[in-house]
XYZ file of C-alpha atoms in Angstrom:
207
model
C 0.000 0.000 0.000
C 3.019 2.249 0.255
C 3.142 2.487 -3.535
C -0.542 3.378 -3.637
C -0.065 6.109 -1.059
C 2.842 7.526 -3.033
C 0.794 7.541 -6.243
C -2.114 9.233 -4.456
C 0.188 12.019 -3.253
C 1.614 12.440 -6.729
C -1.880 12.550 -8.237
C -2.957 15.205 -5.755
C -0.065 17.414 -6.834
C -0.124 16.563 -10.545
C 0.432 19.545 -12.804
C -1.887 18.374 -15.595
C -5.054 16.371 -16.068
C -3.201 13.833 -18.200
C -0.690 13.199 -15.442
C -3.454 12.905 -12.846
C -5.352 10.424 -15.008
C -2.240 8.306 -15.490
C -1.469 8.220 -11.775
C -5.043 7.513 -10.672
C -5.322 4.790 -13.301
C -2.294 3.105 -11.800
C -3.909 3.393 -8.361
C -7.066 1.769 -9.716
C -5.078 -1.071 -11.271
C -3.201 -1.798 -8.052
C -6.331 -1.640 -5.922
C -8.251 -4.083 -8.098
C -5.601 -6.396 -9.509
C -3.109 -6.590 -6.636
C -4.902 -5.589 -3.441
C -8.393 -6.756 -4.490
C -9.862 -3.711 -2.758
C -12.767 -3.023 -5.086
C -14.162 -0.144 -3.043
C -10.840 1.654 -3.403
C -10.618 0.673 -7.065
C -14.064 2.105 -7.679
C -13.019 5.332 -5.974
C -9.850 5.660 -8.041
C -11.493 4.957 -11.378
C -14.361 7.291 -10.483
C -11.853 10.087 -10.002
C -10.352 9.275 -13.393
C -13.770 9.675 -14.997
C -14.386 12.974 -13.262
C -11.139 14.263 -14.762
C -11.630 12.597 -18.159
C -15.269 11.667 -18.873
C -14.266 10.443 -22.336
C -12.241 7.525 -20.929
C -13.934 4.293 -21.987
C -11.392 2.332 -20.001
C -12.203 4.153 -16.773
C -15.936 3.646 -17.322
C -15.407 -0.067 -17.934
C -13.314 -0.342 -14.774
C -15.904 1.546 -12.715
C -18.572 -0.882 -13.855
C -16.313 -3.886 -13.307
C -15.737 -2.733 -9.727
C -19.478 -2.198 -9.333
C -20.088 -5.805 -10.343
C -17.697 -6.991 -7.670
C -19.157 -4.611 -5.073
C -22.758 -5.345 -6.117
C -23.444 -1.656 -5.806
C -24.886 0.150 -8.811
C -26.383 3.048 -6.849
C -22.898 4.558 -6.542
C -22.419 4.200 -10.283
C -25.574 6.060 -11.254
C -24.765 8.742 -8.676
C -21.360 9.199 -10.313
C -22.830 9.179 -13.810
C -25.446 11.734 -12.798
C -22.657 14.040 -11.654
C -20.789 13.577 -14.928
C -23.921 13.964 -17.060
C -25.166 17.072 -15.302
C -21.785 18.804 -15.432
C -20.978 17.825 -19.023
C -20.145 20.832 -21.220
C -22.228 21.233 -24.376
C -20.393 23.915 -26.316
C -19.244 21.802 -29.268
C -20.659 18.928 -31.294
C -18.110 16.606 -29.685
C -19.063 17.702 -26.178
C -22.767 17.316 -26.892
C -22.183 13.840 -28.328
C -20.317 12.825 -25.172
C -23.064 14.245 -22.951
C -25.675 12.316 -24.958
C -23.665 9.106 -24.561
C -23.544 9.591 -20.795
C -27.278 10.213 -20.660
C -27.970 7.056 -22.630
C -25.698 4.969 -20.423
C -27.303 6.433 -17.328
C -30.758 5.582 -18.642
C -29.675 2.036 -19.431
C -28.332 1.505 -15.903
C -31.439 2.960 -14.294
C -33.509 0.485 -16.284
C -31.335 -2.626 -16.193
C -29.514 -2.343 -12.857
C -31.557 -0.059 -10.603
C -34.882 -1.162 -12.117
C -36.207 2.394 -11.933
C -38.017 2.866 -15.217
C -39.155 6.402 -14.406
C -35.546 7.462 -13.795
C -34.589 5.815 -17.090
C -37.305 7.786 -18.870
C -36.150 10.992 -17.227
C -32.566 10.399 -18.349
C -33.640 9.797 -21.955
C -35.798 12.923 -21.852
C -32.790 14.907 -20.643
C -30.844 13.549 -23.607
C -33.511 15.028 -25.866
C -33.048 18.412 -24.236
C -29.464 18.273 -25.492
C -30.205 16.737 -28.889
C -33.933 16.903 -29.762
C -33.486 14.816 -32.915
C -31.583 11.996 -31.214
C -33.603 9.151 -32.651
C -32.075 6.385 -30.549
C -33.573 7.993 -27.447
C -36.848 8.736 -29.209
C -37.175 5.111 -30.311
C -36.454 3.641 -26.888
C -38.914 6.059 -25.284
C -41.728 5.453 -27.757
C -41.184 1.735 -28.405
C -40.104 0.492 -24.989
C -39.850 2.665 -21.885
C -43.032 4.726 -22.044
C -45.322 1.830 -23.081
C -43.754 -0.404 -20.437
C -44.334 2.278 -17.807
C -47.875 2.829 -19.163
C -47.213 6.566 -19.351
C -49.607 7.090 -22.218
C -49.849 10.881 -22.109
C -46.082 11.172 -22.186
C -46.033 8.704 -25.075
C -48.503 10.897 -26.946
C -46.223 13.898 -26.444
C -43.195 12.028 -27.775
C -45.071 10.647 -30.786
C -46.318 14.118 -31.717
C -42.775 15.454 -31.430
C -41.585 12.571 -33.623
C -44.143 13.436 -36.298
C -43.017 17.048 -36.311
C -39.384 15.983 -36.727
C -39.871 13.255 -39.326
C -39.096 14.273 -42.896
C -40.332 11.130 -44.626
C -44.084 10.984 -45.321
C -44.278 7.230 -44.710
C -42.536 7.598 -41.357
C -45.096 10.243 -40.368
C -47.906 7.956 -41.547
C -46.666 5.073 -39.407
C -46.170 7.259 -36.348
C -49.639 8.755 -36.728
C -51.040 5.231 -36.869
C -49.338 4.429 -33.585
C -50.545 7.715 -32.096
C -54.121 7.001 -33.146
C -53.904 3.542 -31.579
C -52.690 5.010 -28.274
C -55.547 7.509 -28.254
C -58.126 4.845 -29.102
C -57.005 1.874 -27.014
C -55.039 3.376 -24.113
C -56.593 6.760 -23.479
C -60.027 5.810 -24.849
C -60.221 9.108 -26.695
C -61.968 8.279 -29.957
C -62.245 11.884 -31.059
C -58.488 12.384 -30.783
C -57.886 9.164 -32.725
C -60.201 10.333 -35.508
C -58.402 13.652 -35.555
C -55.095 11.886 -36.122
C -56.526 9.886 -39.041
C -57.889 13.121 -40.476
C -54.328 14.458 -40.387
C -53.222 11.375 -42.327
C -55.865 12.045 -45.007
C -55.025 15.735 -45.115
C -51.411 14.892 -45.944
C -52.333 12.092 -48.366
C -55.969 12.214 -49.542
C -55.514 8.852 -51.307
C -54.665 7.076 -48.039
C -57.954 5.485 -47.009
C -56.633 2.465 -45.125
């Protein structure tokens, strides 16, 4: 542990982020591979991610430590901190923030089993990138129907229609929207209104 302590001191006084990442990564390796202290490994790799959120290796090591610790609450807490503080000034920064939001949503759903938190994370992704179709698809095809949040599903489907450029895509989404109105919300008038929109866009569509 003397080596670990020395590396920790060096990391604390590192003159650059790159140097700090290198030193903390070595701490994480020693804690997990040599000392088998997965709490300490998680802590070290978490600090790497806070310095360099783009590090796939650090994220993988954080999640590997979480598996050993059987503690995913700490992971989503860390990822929330990274996601909420992520800069969004460039396309690259926004893409990284979106990736963190998607990963956070996946962990909320698959590990924490909190579907509402997963939905919230995907919705926050859309605040960054409104036309991020991966999030829109998982919300409209999986999360919102599974959570039976029909009004929220209606909102997302309407947004999808407004963003879709292809007429057939809009037709299919309107069909799904009409079905939600008719079978889930029992609002026949709204369903008819949606089909009227279909006919208004394509008068020959009588199916």
